[in-house]
Each structure stands twice: as C-alpha cells, then as structure tokens.
Coordinates of C-alpha atoms in Angstrom, one line a residue:
M193 CA -92.2 92.4 105.3
A194 CA -91.2 94.8 102.6
R195 CA -88.5 92.5 101.4
R196 CA -90.9 89.6 101.2
Q197 CA -93.4 91.6 99.1
L198 CA -90.6 92.6 96.7
V199 CA -89.7 89.0 96.1
I200 CA -93.3 87.8 95.7
G201 CA -93.9 90.6 93.3
S202 CA -91.3 89.3 90.9
S203 CA -91.9 85.6 91.2
L204 CA -95.6 85.3 91.7
L205 CA -96.9 88.1 89.5
L206 CA -99.6 86.1 87.7
G207 CA -100.9 84.7 91.0
L208 CA -101.2 88.1 92.8
T209 CA -102.2 90.7 90.2
P210 CA -105.8 91.1 89.0
F211 CA -106.6 88.9 86.1
P212 CA -106.6 90.9 82.9
G213 CA -110.2 91.8 81.9
F214 CA -111.7 91.3 85.4
A215 CA -112.2 94.0 88.0
A216 CA -110.2 93.4 91.1
D217 CA -111.9 92.8 94.4
E218 CA -110.6 95.1 97.2
R219 CA -110.9 95.3 100.9
F220 CA -113.5 97.9 102.0
S221 CA -112.4 100.5 104.5
I222 CA -115.0 100.3 107.3
P223 CA -114.8 102.8 110.2
P224 CA -115.4 101.5 113.8
T225 CA -118.6 103.5 114.1
S226 CA -120.1 101.5 111.2
V227 CA -119.9 98.2 113.0
T228 CA -122.8 97.2 115.3
A229 CA -123.9 94.0 117.0
S230 CA -126.9 92.4 118.7
T231 CA -125.0 92.6 122.0
D232 CA -121.4 92.2 123.4
D233 CA -119.7 91.3 126.7
G234 CA -117.6 94.4 126.8
N235 CA -115.5 93.3 123.8
V236 CA -117.2 95.8 121.4
P237 CA -118.0 95.4 117.7
A238 CA -115.5 98.2 116.7
N239 CA -112.7 95.9 117.7
T240 CA -113.3 93.8 114.6
V241 CA -112.0 96.5 112.2
D242 CA -109.2 98.0 114.3
G243 CA -106.4 95.9 112.6
D244 CA -105.5 94.4 115.9
L245 CA -105.6 90.6 116.4
T246 CA -105.4 91.0 120.2
T247 CA -108.9 92.6 120.4
R248 CA -112.3 91.1 119.6
W249 CA -116.0 91.2 119.6
S250 CA -117.7 88.6 121.7
A251 CA -121.3 87.6 122.4
E252 CA -122.8 84.3 123.8
G253 CA -125.5 82.3 122.2
D254 CA -127.1 81.2 118.9
G255 CA -128.3 84.1 116.7
Q256 CA -126.0 86.8 118.1
W257 CA -124.9 89.0 115.2
L258 CA -122.2 91.4 114.1
Q259 CA -123.1 93.9 111.3
L260 CA -120.9 96.0 109.1
D261 CA -122.2 99.0 107.2
L262 CA -120.3 99.6 103.9
G263 CA -121.6 103.2 103.6
S264 CA -123.2 102.7 100.2
P265 CA -124.3 99.8 98.0
K266 CA -121.3 97.7 96.9
K267 CA -120.7 94.5 95.1
V268 CA -119.7 92.1 97.9
A269 CA -117.5 89.1 96.8
F270 CA -116.2 87.5 100.0
V271 CA -115.4 88.1 103.7
K272 CA -112.3 87.3 105.8
I273 CA -112.6 86.5 109.5
A274 CA -110.1 85.8 112.3
F275 CA -111.5 83.9 115.3
L276 CA -110.5 83.8 118.9
N277 CA -108.6 80.6 119.6
G278 CA -109.1 79.8 115.9
A279 CA -106.3 77.2 115.8
S280 CA -108.0 75.1 118.5
R281 CA -111.7 75.3 117.8
T282 CA -114.1 75.9 114.9
S283 CA -116.9 78.5 114.7
T284 CA -120.2 78.2 112.9
F285 CA -122.1 81.2 111.4
D286 CA -124.3 82.5 108.6
I287 CA -123.2 85.3 106.2
Q288 CA -126.0 87.6 105.3
T289 CA -126.3 90.7 103.1
S290 CA -128.9 93.5 102.8
P291 CA -129.4 96.5 100.6
D292 CA -131.2 98.5 103.4
G293 CA -130.4 97.0 106.8
T294 CA -133.9 95.6 107.1
T295 CA -134.3 92.7 104.7
F296 CA -131.4 90.3 104.8
S297 CA -130.5 87.3 102.5
T298 CA -128.3 84.5 103.6
V299 CA -125.5 84.0 101.1
R300 CA -123.7 81.3 103.1
S301 CA -125.4 79.2 105.6
K302 CA -123.8 77.4 108.6
A303 CA -120.2 78.2 107.4
T304 CA -117.6 76.5 109.6
S305 CA -114.1 77.8 110.2
S306 CA -110.9 75.8 109.8
L307 CA -108.3 75.4 112.5
T308 CA -106.0 78.3 112.0
S309 CA -105.2 81.5 113.9
G310 CA -105.2 84.0 111.1
L311 CA -107.7 85.5 108.7
Q312 CA -109.8 82.9 106.8
T313 CA -111.6 83.5 103.6
F314 CA -115.3 82.7 103.2
D315 CA -116.5 83.0 99.6
F316 CA -120.0 83.0 98.1
P317 CA -121.6 84.0 94.8
D318 CA -121.1 87.7 94.3
V319 CA -123.8 89.9 95.6
G320 CA -124.4 92.7 93.1
S321 CA -125.5 95.4 95.4
A322 CA -125.4 95.3 99.2
R323 CA -124.7 97.9 101.8
Y324 CA -124.8 95.7 105.0
V325 CA -123.0 92.5 105.8
R326 CA -124.1 90.6 108.9
L327 CA -122.5 87.6 110.5
V328 CA -125.0 85.5 112.6
G329 CA -123.1 83.3 115.0
Y330 CA -123.9 79.8 116.4
G331 CA -121.1 79.4 118.8
N332 CA -118.0 77.3 118.5
S333 CA -116.9 73.7 118.9
A334 CA -116.0 74.3 122.6
N335 CA -118.9 76.5 123.8
A336 CA -121.7 78.9 122.8
W337 CA -119.5 82.0 122.4
N338 CA -119.1 83.9 119.1
S339 CA -115.8 85.7 119.2
Y340 CA -114.3 87.5 116.2
L341 CA -110.9 89.2 116.2
E342 CA -111.0 90.8 112.8
V343 CA -113.5 91.0 109.9
E344 CA -112.8 92.1 106.4
V345 CA -115.3 92.6 103.6
H346 CA -114.0 92.5 100.0
G347 CA -115.6 93.5 96.7
S348 CA -115.9 96.4 94.3
A349 CA -118.3 99.0 93.0
A350 CA -121.9 97.9 92.8
E351 CA -123.0 96.0 89.7
A352 CA -125.4 97.4 87.2
P353 CA -129.0 97.7 88.2
S354 CA -131.4 94.7 88.0
G355 CA -132.8 95.9 84.6
N356 CA -129.9 94.1 82.9
I357 CA -130.8 90.7 84.5
V358 CA -132.6 88.2 82.3
N359 CA -134.1 85.2 84.1
V360 CA -134.5 82.0 82.1
S361 CA -136.0 78.6 82.9
T362 CA -136.2 76.8 79.6
A363 CA -133.8 75.9 76.7
A364 CA -135.7 78.2 74.3
Q365 CA -135.5 81.1 76.7
L366 CA -131.7 80.5 77.1
T367 CA -131.2 80.4 73.4
T368 CA -133.0 83.7 73.0
A369 CA -131.2 85.4 75.9
L370 CA -127.8 84.4 74.5
A371 CA -128.7 85.8 71.1
S372 CA -129.9 89.1 72.6
A373 CA -127.2 89.6 75.3
T374 CA -125.2 92.8 75.3
A375 CA -122.5 94.3 77.6
G376 CA -123.8 94.2 81.2
T377 CA -126.4 91.5 80.6
T378 CA -126.7 88.8 83.4
I379 CA -128.5 85.7 82.3
V380 CA -129.7 83.7 85.4
L381 CA -130.6 80.1 84.8
A382 CA -133.3 78.8 87.2
D383 CA -132.9 75.3 88.7
G384 CA -133.6 72.7 86.2
T385 CA -132.3 70.8 83.1
Y386 CA -131.5 72.5 79.8
T387 CA -131.3 70.2 76.9
N388 CA -130.8 70.8 73.2
S389 CA -130.0 69.0 70.0
G390 CA -126.7 71.0 69.7
A391 CA -124.8 73.8 71.4
F392 CA -126.2 76.8 73.1
V393 CA -124.2 79.5 71.3
L394 CA -123.0 82.9 72.3
K395 CA -121.4 84.4 69.2
G396 CA -120.0 87.8 68.3
K397 CA -120.7 89.3 71.7
N398 CA -118.0 91.7 72.9
A399 CA -118.5 93.2 76.4
T400 CA -116.1 95.0 78.6
S401 CA -114.2 94.2 81.8
S402 CA -116.4 96.6 83.8
S403 CA -119.6 95.4 82.1
P404 CA -119.3 91.7 81.2
I405 CA -121.9 89.4 79.9
T406 CA -122.6 86.9 82.7
L407 CA -124.2 83.5 82.4
K408 CA -124.8 82.0 85.8
A409 CA -126.9 79.5 87.7
A410 CA -129.4 80.9 90.2
N411 CA -128.2 78.2 92.6
R412 CA -124.7 76.8 92.0
G413 CA -124.8 73.3 90.4
K414 CA -128.6 73.2 90.0
A415 CA -128.8 74.5 86.4
I416 CA -127.8 71.5 84.3
I417 CA -126.7 71.4 80.7
S418 CA -127.7 67.9 79.7
G419 CA -128.5 65.5 76.8
G420 CA -127.2 66.6 73.4
A421 CA -126.7 70.2 74.6
S422 CA -123.4 72.0 75.2
L423 CA -122.2 75.6 75.4
Q424 CA -120.1 77.4 72.8
V425 CA -118.6 80.9 73.0
T426 CA -117.4 82.1 69.6
S427 CA -115.7 85.4 68.7
S428 CA -116.6 87.0 72.0
S429 CA -115.0 88.7 74.9
H430 CA -115.5 89.5 78.6
V431 CA -117.9 86.8 79.4
V432 CA -118.4 85.0 82.8
I433 CA -119.8 81.5 83.0
S434 CA -120.6 80.5 86.6
G435 CA -122.2 77.8 88.6
L436 CA -123.5 75.5 85.9
K437 CA -123.3 71.7 85.8
F438 CA -122.5 69.9 82.6
T439 CA -123.8 66.3 82.3
N440 CA -124.2 66.3 78.5
T441 CA -123.3 63.5 76.2
G442 CA -121.5 63.1 72.9
N443 CA -119.8 66.5 72.5
S444 CA -117.6 68.9 74.4
A445 CA -119.3 70.6 77.4
L446 CA -117.7 74.0 76.7
V447 CA -115.9 75.3 73.7
L448 CA -114.2 78.8 73.7
D449 CA -113.5 79.5 70.1
G450 CA -111.6 82.6 69.0
S451 CA -112.6 84.4 72.2
N452 CA -110.8 86.3 74.9
N453 CA -111.2 87.3 78.5
I454 CA -113.7 84.5 79.2
R455 CA -113.9 83.4 82.8
V456 CA -115.2 79.9 83.5
T457 CA -115.7 79.7 87.3
R458 CA -117.4 77.4 89.9
N459 CA -118.9 75.0 87.4
T460 CA -119.1 71.2 87.6
F461 CA -118.1 69.1 84.7
A462 CA -119.5 65.5 85.0
L463 CA -120.3 64.5 81.5
I464 CA -122.1 61.2 80.8
E465 CA -119.8 59.5 78.4
D466 CA -121.0 57.2 75.6
G467 CA -117.6 56.3 74.1
T468 CA -117.3 59.4 71.9
Q469 CA -113.8 60.9 71.7
I470 CA -114.3 64.4 73.1
K471 CA -112.5 67.1 75.0
W472 CA -114.6 68.3 77.9
L473 CA -113.4 71.9 77.8
L474 CA -111.6 73.2 74.6
I475 CA -110.0 76.6 74.1
K476 CA -109.2 77.1 70.4
G477 CA -109.2 79.5 67.5
A478 CA -107.4 82.5 66.2
G479 CA -107.5 85.5 68.6
S480 CA -108.0 83.4 71.7
H481 CA -106.2 84.7 74.8
H482 CA -106.5 85.7 78.5
N483 CA -109.1 83.2 79.4
R484 CA -109.4 82.0 83.0
I485 CA -110.6 78.6 84.2
D486 CA -111.0 78.6 88.0
H487 CA -112.7 76.9 90.9
N488 CA -114.3 74.1 88.8
D489 CA -114.8 70.4 89.4
F490 CA -113.8 68.0 86.6
G491 CA -114.3 64.3 87.5
G492 CA -115.1 60.9 86.0
K493 CA -113.6 61.1 82.5
S494 CA -112.9 57.8 80.8
N495 CA -113.1 58.3 77.1
I496 CA -110.1 59.3 75.0
D497 CA -109.1 63.0 74.6
P498 CA -108.1 65.5 77.2
V499 CA -110.3 66.9 80.0
I500 CA -109.0 70.4 79.1
A501 CA -107.2 71.1 75.9
L502 CA -105.6 74.5 75.0
D503 CA -105.2 74.5 71.3
G504 CA -104.7 77.3 68.7
N505 CA -106.1 77.6 65.3
Y506 CA -104.3 74.3 64.3
S507 CA -101.9 76.1 61.9
S508 CA -100.2 79.3 63.0
Q509 CA -101.6 80.5 66.4
M510 CA -101.7 79.2 70.0
T511 CA -104.2 80.5 72.5
Q512 CA -102.2 82.6 74.9
Y513 CA -102.1 83.8 78.5
D514 CA -104.8 81.5 79.7
V515 CA -104.9 80.6 83.4
I516 CA -106.1 77.4 84.9
E517 CA -106.3 77.6 88.7
Y518 CA -108.0 76.3 91.9
N519 CA -109.7 73.5 90.0
Y520 CA -110.3 69.9 91.3
F521 CA -109.4 67.2 88.8
H522 CA -110.2 63.7 89.9
D523 CA -110.9 60.1 88.8
V524 CA -109.6 60.3 85.2
G525 CA -109.0 56.8 83.7
P526 CA -108.6 54.0 83.2
R527 CA -105.0 54.2 82.0
L528 CA -104.6 54.5 78.2
A529 CA -101.5 54.4 76.1
N530 CA -102.2 57.9 74.7
G531 CA -104.8 60.6 74.5
L532 CA -106.5 60.9 77.9
E533 CA -104.5 63.8 79.4
T534 CA -106.0 65.8 82.2
I535 CA -104.6 69.0 80.8
R536 CA -102.9 69.3 77.4
L537 CA -101.3 72.7 76.7
G538 CA -100.9 72.8 72.9
L539 CA -100.4 70.4 70.0
S540 CA -97.4 68.9 68.4
A541 CA -97.9 70.9 65.2
L542 CA -97.9 74.2 67.2
S543 CA -95.4 73.2 69.8
L544 CA -92.7 75.7 68.9
L545 CA -95.2 78.5 69.5
D546 CA -95.5 80.2 72.9
A547 CA -98.7 79.8 74.9
H548 CA -97.7 81.6 78.1
A549 CA -100.3 79.6 80.0
T550 CA -100.3 79.4 83.8
V551 CA -101.5 76.2 85.6
Q552 CA -101.5 76.8 89.3
Y553 CA -103.1 75.9 92.6
N554 CA -105.0 72.9 91.2
L555 CA -105.6 69.5 92.9
F556 CA -105.2 66.4 90.7
E557 CA -106.3 63.1 92.4
N558 CA -106.3 59.7 90.7
C559 CA -105.7 61.2 87.2
D560 CA -104.6 58.0 85.6
G561 CA -105.7 58.3 82.0
D562 CA -102.6 59.2 80.0
P563 CA -98.9 58.7 80.8
E564 CA -98.7 62.5 80.8
F565 CA -101.4 63.7 83.2
I566 CA -100.2 67.2 82.3
S567 CA -98.9 67.3 78.7
I568 CA -97.1 70.5 77.7
K569 CA -96.9 70.9 74.0
S570 CA -96.0 74.6 73.7
G571 CA -93.6 77.2 75.1
H572 CA -93.2 79.6 77.9
N573 CA -95.7 78.0 80.2
T574 CA -95.7 78.0 84.0
I575 CA -96.8 75.0 86.1
R576 CA -96.7 75.8 89.8
Y577 CA -98.1 75.2 93.2
N578 CA -100.3 72.3 92.1
T579 CA -100.9 69.2 94.2
I580 CA -100.9 65.8 92.4
I581 CA -102.0 62.8 94.4
T582 CA -101.7 59.1 93.4
S583 CA -101.9 59.9 89.7
Q584 CA -100.4 57.5 87.2
G585 CA -98.1 59.2 84.7
Q586 CA -95.9 62.2 84.8
L587 CA -96.0 66.0 84.4
T588 CA -94.4 66.1 81.1
A589 CA -92.8 68.8 79.0
R590 CA -93.5 66.8 75.8
H591 CA -92.9 69.4 73.2
G592 CA -92.0 73.1 73.3
N593 CA -89.3 75.2 75.1
N594 CA -88.7 77.5 78.0
N595 CA -91.3 76.0 80.4
S596 CA -91.1 76.5 84.2
I597 CA -92.2 73.8 86.6
Y598 CA -91.9 74.7 90.2
G599 CA -93.4 74.5 93.7
N600 CA -95.5 71.4 92.9
F601 CA -96.3 68.6 95.4
I602 CA -96.4 65.3 93.6
L603 CA -97.4 62.6 96.1
G604 CA -97.9 58.8 95.8
D605 CA -98.8 56.2 98.3
G606 CA -95.8 54.0 97.7
S607 CA -98.0 51.2 96.3
K608 CA -100.0 52.3 93.4
S609 CA -98.0 51.5 90.2
G610 CA -97.0 54.0 87.6
V611 CA -97.2 57.1 89.8
G612 CA -94.3 59.3 88.6
G613 CA -93.0 62.9 88.7
I614 CA -91.6 65.2 86.0
R615 CA -90.3 64.3 82.5
L616 CA -88.5 66.6 80.1
Y617 CA -87.9 67.0 76.3
G618 CA -86.9 70.2 74.5
T619 CA -84.9 73.2 75.4
D620 CA -84.4 75.6 78.3
H621 CA -86.8 74.2 80.9
K622 CA -86.5 75.1 84.5
V623 CA -87.6 72.6 87.2
Y624 CA -87.2 73.6 90.8
N625 CA -88.7 73.6 94.3
N626 CA -90.8 70.5 93.6
Y627 CA -91.5 68.0 96.3
L628 CA -92.0 64.4 95.2
A629 CA -92.7 61.6 97.6
K630 CA -93.6 57.9 97.6
L631 CA -93.6 57.6 93.8
T632 CA -93.4 54.2 92.1
D633 CA -92.1 55.5 88.7
D634 CA -89.4 57.9 87.7
A635 CA -89.4 61.0 89.9
L636 CA -87.2 63.4 87.8
L637 CA -86.4 62.4 84.2
I638 CA -84.3 64.4 81.8
D639 CA -84.9 62.0 79.0
G640 CA -83.1 61.2 75.8
G641 CA -84.5 62.2 72.5
D642 CA -85.2 60.5 69.1
F643 CA -84.8 63.8 67.3
D644 CA -82.2 66.5 67.5
G645 CA -83.6 69.9 66.6
G646 CA -80.4 71.7 67.5
P647 CA -79.6 74.1 70.4
T648 CA -82.1 76.7 69.1
S649 CA -84.8 74.2 67.9
S650 CA -84.4 75.5 64.4
T651 CA -83.4 72.4 62.4
Y652 CA -86.5 70.3 61.6
T653 CA -89.3 69.5 59.2
A654 CA -93.0 69.4 60.0
S655 CA -92.9 65.6 60.4
D656 CA -90.3 66.1 63.2
L657 CA -92.7 68.0 65.4
S658 CA -94.3 64.9 66.9
K659 CA -91.0 63.4 68.0
H660 CA -89.2 63.4 71.3
W661 CA -86.8 66.3 71.0
R662 CA -83.4 66.3 72.4
V663 CA -83.0 68.2 75.7
Y664 CA -80.8 71.3 75.7
R665 CA -79.9 73.4 78.8
A666 CA -82.5 72.0 81.2
E667 CA -82.0 73.1 84.8
V668 CA -83.3 70.8 87.5
V669 CA -82.5 72.6 90.7
N670 CA -83.5 72.4 94.4
N671 CA -86.0 69.6 94.2
T672 CA -86.7 67.0 96.9
V673 CA -87.4 63.3 96.3
V674 CA -88.2 61.0 99.2
D675 CA -89.3 57.4 99.7
S676 CA -89.7 56.7 96.0
T677 CA -88.7 53.9 93.8
A678 CA -86.4 56.0 91.6
G679 CA -84.7 59.4 91.9
L680 CA -83.2 61.5 89.1
L681 CA -82.5 59.8 85.7
I682 CA -80.7 61.1 82.6
G683 CA -81.3 59.7 79.1
K684 CA -83.6 56.7 79.9
K685 CA -84.9 56.3 76.4
Y686 CA -84.2 57.0 72.7
T687 CA -80.9 58.0 71.1
Y688 CA -79.7 61.5 71.9
A689 CA -78.4 62.4 75.4
P690 CA -79.2 65.7 77.0
V691 CA -76.8 68.6 76.3
D692 CA -75.6 71.4 78.5
S693 CA -78.0 70.6 81.3
K694 CA -77.6 71.3 85.0
V695 CA -78.6 69.2 88.0
A696 CA -77.9 71.2 91.2
N697 CA -78.9 71.3 94.8
N698 CA -81.4 68.5 94.7
L699 CA -82.0 66.2 97.7
I700 CA -82.9 62.6 97.1
R701 CA -83.5 60.1 100.0
N702 CA -84.7 56.7 98.8
T703 CA -84.0 53.2 100.0
T704 CA -84.1 51.6 96.6
G705 CA -82.7 52.2 93.1
T706 CA -79.9 54.4 92.0
L707 CA -80.5 57.9 93.3
Y708 CA -78.7 59.8 90.4
N709 CA -78.9 57.4 87.5
E710 CA -77.1 58.5 84.3
L711 CA -78.3 56.0 81.7
K712 CA -76.7 58.0 78.9
T713 CA -73.3 59.7 79.0
S714 CA -73.8 63.5 78.8
N715 CA -72.1 66.7 79.7
T716 CA -74.6 67.5 82.4
L717 CA -73.2 69.7 85.1
F718 CA -73.7 68.3 88.6
Q719 CA -73.2 70.5 91.7
G720 CA -74.3 70.6 95.3
N721 CA -76.7 67.6 95.2
I722 CA -77.3 65.3 98.2
G723 CA -78.2 61.6 98.0
Y724 CA -78.9 59.2 100.9
G725 CA -80.3 55.8 101.6
S726 CA -79.4 53.8 98.4
A727 CA -76.8 53.6 95.6
L728 CA -75.7 57.2 95.1
S729 CA -74.8 57.2 91.4
N730 CA -73.8 54.8 88.6
K731 CA -71.1 57.3 87.5
S732 CA -68.0 58.6 89.3
R733 CA -69.1 61.9 90.9
T734 CA -67.2 64.0 93.4
S735 CA -68.6 65.1 96.7
S736 CA -69.0 68.6 95.3
E737 CA -71.3 67.1 92.7
I738 CA -73.2 64.7 94.9
R739 CA -72.7 64.2 98.6
N740 CA -73.7 61.0 100.4
V741 CA -74.8 62.4 103.7
N742 CA -77.9 62.0 105.9
P743 CA -80.1 65.0 105.3
S744 CA -81.7 64.5 108.7
L745 CA -85.3 65.0 107.6
T746 CA -88.2 65.3 110.0
A747 CA -91.9 64.9 109.4
V748 CA -93.8 68.2 109.4
N749 CA -97.5 68.1 108.5
G750 CA -97.0 64.9 106.5
L751 CA -93.9 66.2 104.6
Q752 CA -90.3 65.3 105.0
K753 CA -88.5 68.6 105.8
L754 CA -85.1 69.8 107.0
S755 CA -84.4 69.5 110.7
S756 CA -82.3 72.0 112.5
T757 CA -79.2 69.7 112.3
S758 CA -79.5 68.9 108.6
Q759 CA -76.3 69.1 106.5
A760 CA -78.4 70.5 103.7
I761 CA -78.8 73.8 105.4
N762 CA -76.8 76.6 103.7
A763 CA -75.2 74.0 101.5
A764 CA -76.5 75.0 98.1
T765 CA -74.0 76.0 95.4
G766 CA -74.2 77.8 92.1
A767 CA -76.0 80.9 91.0
Y768 CA -79.7 80.1 90.4
T769 CA -81.3 83.5 91.2
Y770 CA -84.8 82.4 90.2
V771 CA -84.8 80.1 93.2
A772 CA -85.7 83.0 95.5
E773 CA -88.2 81.1 97.7
D774 CA -88.7 77.5 98.7
M775 CA -91.6 75.1 98.2
D776 CA -93.4 76.7 101.2
G777 CA -93.1 80.2 99.8
Q778 CA -90.5 81.1 102.4
L779 CA -87.6 83.3 101.4
R780 CA -84.2 81.6 100.8
A781 CA -81.2 83.3 102.4
A782 CA -78.0 81.3 102.2
N783 CA -79.8 78.6 100.2
D784 CA -80.4 75.1 101.5
V785 CA -80.3 72.0 99.3
G786 CA -83.6 70.6 98.3
A787 CA -87.1 72.1 97.9
D788 CA -87.3 73.1 101.5
E789 CA -85.5 76.0 103.1
Y790 CA -85.1 75.6 106.9
S791 CA -87.1 78.5 108.2
T792 CA -89.6 79.7 110.9
D793 CA -91.3 82.2 108.5
P794 CA -95.0 81.7 107.8
I795 CA -95.9 79.0 105.2
D796 CA -97.6 80.4 102.1
H797 CA -97.8 77.1 100.0
A798 CA -98.7 73.6 101.2
P799 CA -100.3 70.6 99.7
L800 CA -103.9 71.3 98.7
S801 CA -107.0 69.4 99.7
S802 CA -110.4 69.2 98.1
A803 CA -111.6 71.9 100.5
D804 CA -109.1 74.4 98.9
V805 CA -110.3 74.0 95.3
G806 CA -113.4 73.5 93.2
P807 CA -116.8 75.3 93.1
N808 CA -117.3 75.7 96.8
A809 CA -113.8 76.6 97.9
P810 CA -113.1 80.1 99.4

C-alpha cells in the first residue's frame, strides 16, 4: 500500500490534496464508547468504528438507529458507511444531526446504498455545528435488518456562530446582503425566484479560507436566479456559491471577474435561452486564479458561445490554476460549425500563456455543439478521468502547448455520427491511458498544421495565433481504441506534418479503416504498438513498431480489457515514466500495451454515471 500511495502522490496531486483556499474535511476520530444504538442483536455499536470490516452493528426493523458522538460541536460534511453484504443488497436510511443529542434534523432522507462491498460516501449540505450524527435504518433490499460494518464521519472545526448568517427572501434583500457581506457572512436564500434588471453583484469582498463569504440556497435548487438577473463576483476572494438554480435569460448566469479562490458548487445551470450569444459561466480578468467549479449541472445550451469559458484579461493574463470537476454536462447542441464548446480553456490571442487548469471527473453526455467539445487554447492544462458519452466532436488541443490528456473514457454507440476522440495541434502534448470505444470519427488525430511556429513556438505574429499550429514532440502513448470507425491518424489536414512525435504502446482493434493511418509523411517514432482486425498501416512498419496480433480482449463491466492470455501483457517498450498507472488507476509493473494493465488490484477509476457527478452526487 505504501508504494501505491507514493505513485498516486506524484501523479494525482491536484485530485487528492485540499483545494487551495478551502479547509480540508478530515475523518473524525470517534472512540468505541461514543457510539450508541437503539438496540443490537449482539453485534454491538462499537464495532462500527473499530476499523475492522469483519465486524458489524446489526438491528432489525424500521427506525432502528446508530448514533455517533463527536465529542464537541463540529462542522459535518459527509459520512462514509460500509454495509454487510453491500455488494449484493442495498440499504435505506436517514442521516440526522443534532447539536445536543435531543433535537435532530434530517440532512439526507431515505438514502440508498450502491452495490459495493467497501465504504460508500453519502454527502449532504454541510452542517455548521453538530455534535451527534445518527443513522436511522429502514432495512435492506433483502430483509428488515440494518447492518453496518464501518461508519466514518468527516468534517472540520465548527463554523462561525449563527450571528453571521443573513437570511434573504427577496431580490432587494439579496442586493443589500451582498453589499454588506464581510468575511464569515453566510447569505441564505429562501425558496423562491430572485429576478433583477441586471446582475446581483458581489464586489471588492476579500474573505479568508477559514472564514469565507458563503452564498447558498436554504434548499438546494429551490432558490432560482431568473429573468434578467445574473450573478457577478468582481475583485473578490474566498467566496462559496452553493445550491442555486440559474434560469435567467439574455446574459451569463455567473461571471467571476478578477477574483480568486471562488468555489461554485452544487448549482444547476439551466438558462432559458433567447438567441443571445452568451457564455453560461465565465471566468475572466486580471488576478483570477484558483477557482473551483464542482458538482454542478449544466444542461440544455443551444445558443452560440461556450457553456464554461476560462479567459484572461484578453491581453496579457490567463486565469490560472482553476479546477473543473465532478460536473454533469449534457444536451449541448445542435451541432454548430464553431463557438458552442462545452468547455473552452483560453483564447487564441492568449494561447501561448499557461493556464494550469485541471478538468477532471466530469461527465459529458450528448455535448454536440462544437467540433471541439473541450477546446484547449492555453498551456500546461490537465484533462483527466472524464467520461464523454455520445458527444459529437473531439477533445481538442486547439492552441497552446504542454497539455496532458490522460485517463479519459470517450465512448460512442457506434451509430451516432461525428463522435470522435482526441485531436492535437501545438507542441509537447502528452496523451496516454485514454480508452476510446465505438467512435464514428477520428479516435486519435495528430493533425497537420497550416502554420509552423517552430519547435519552441517562438516564430509568429499576432495574426498567426488563430491558426492551426504545427505539432512538435507530441507523445501518444498507451491508449486503447476499440470498435471504432478509425484509429490513429497523422497529418489529416493542412500543410505541415508533425515533427519529432512518438506513437508508442497503443492498442487499436477495429474492423474497419486503417488502424495506423499516416496521411502525411513525418519522422514520427513508432514503437510497441498493436493493431488488429483491419488494415494495419498504410506505411511499411516493422513488427517492433506495430504488431499485427490478436490482443485477446474480454468484456469487463462494459469495457474491452486484457485477458490473461493477451499478447499485450508486458509488451510495452520505451521509457515513458509518466505512465505509472493505467486507466483504472492500477499500478503498472512491466507495462502492458494499451490503456489497460492486466491486474487484480482494486479499480480506482471507471466510467462515470450521472449518479457520480452533479449537485446531488456524494
């Protein structure tokens, strides 16, 4: 286990460390004597905090409860529970909290477990001050027993006392509360509709990580920003926006302008569009950095301009170190020739600047608006662990350099047209551990360019920034393409062939098209690749470059993975030290060809569903 933690610490740093500017939630230490229950059958309550998944608390019947005493008031963020026979039956229960052990509030009603044997996370809006957490059981899908193996409570120090809470129920009250907010203020929006002739503005408000300004719905999704209203955060820091629903018309729902450490979490963006060209969420301005967009729902955009745009100040600065994660993007379209990206990271004019953005653990479904459903127009960004389903277009490094694209699942249905994979322009990109299946457009494209900026991207004029820059030193390594119309292509369009690129240890199994299709002659290095099922290559390549062998794949949870007899096992060549894990998050030893490493280790990454992302996900 120690070796696994070491590798994850280097390769998944942004995903596992606390987000800058936000206090980390931790697991509370709860002694066995602090756990009580309504009753038990001899499997006592203390068993749920002993760290042993072979012991349990059990009690039969609706309303039986297990209670954990945290010792003092704490901010409670979520609980984790492991269930007896959790892989074969589901359990239903309420989660309640109390400040005094007498008066309890239900923070999650009739929660239902998933079919898994380990700890499961159950999230709810943070409770600012609670000493007791109670689980009230309603049996399981097989019988009336409530049986919990382990229970963890996570959170941090209690929030500021209620004197900093401002309750609002009208647009006028909201305007006043925003103008008066200071560090530690929590503005709670009652259920209802908040309209305005322009933006609700929070300006020049600088809070702290331990005492942020919070704007949240009293009940998630029931405080609605509507009509001509919107929300704008300008020249501010350490602000949390949570649980709102945006159905406004004619302008961006949310603009973060010159602000940093803003968290936008568990909101719903469902704007009523009237033909106006708008970005739904825009991050811009000088001094913008370290903003986090997580657990939101974005769906139903049809008008031109991106759903989310990360811009700079339009001249000399990019917003930097922003994170977009655990969001559900869906139903974007119809298909336009240009301008309806789901996410756009940068602008052509600023594309040689570094954004250092991270886009991870998002689900994209039917995002058909632009040929680039994710359009990268800046440098040093990371796009990883996302799931893209039946979305027309490609994940495209359109401008900028040094971008990393790995661990993504890009899935088609084999019939919807225009569903593609990954396309590259620019220098020093790394594309690895991606799984691409049933695509009807190009799966992996190292394209040609209509402009050559040189190997260091230093030879250009301002008018060249919007062109398709020649590819230098791309590394496309350890990807898997199956059951798709096309495989890997080099130099499909434009004039300039890629230079000094590497195509290594990829696995392509299709029944149509040319698997490794070099449409332009280049000096690309090929090594250790496998192709099977169709024409291998249109060039003369040796077996050390591309082998024509059956990879012996087998279906596992809907994915085509290596079987124990696969000739891809231990067959990877070359030194690509950054490929330390596979698409599942399993460690690579003697590396296998393709995105999957044959392994019996636990799986950390898998295709996401709508239950894993969005406002109500754990």
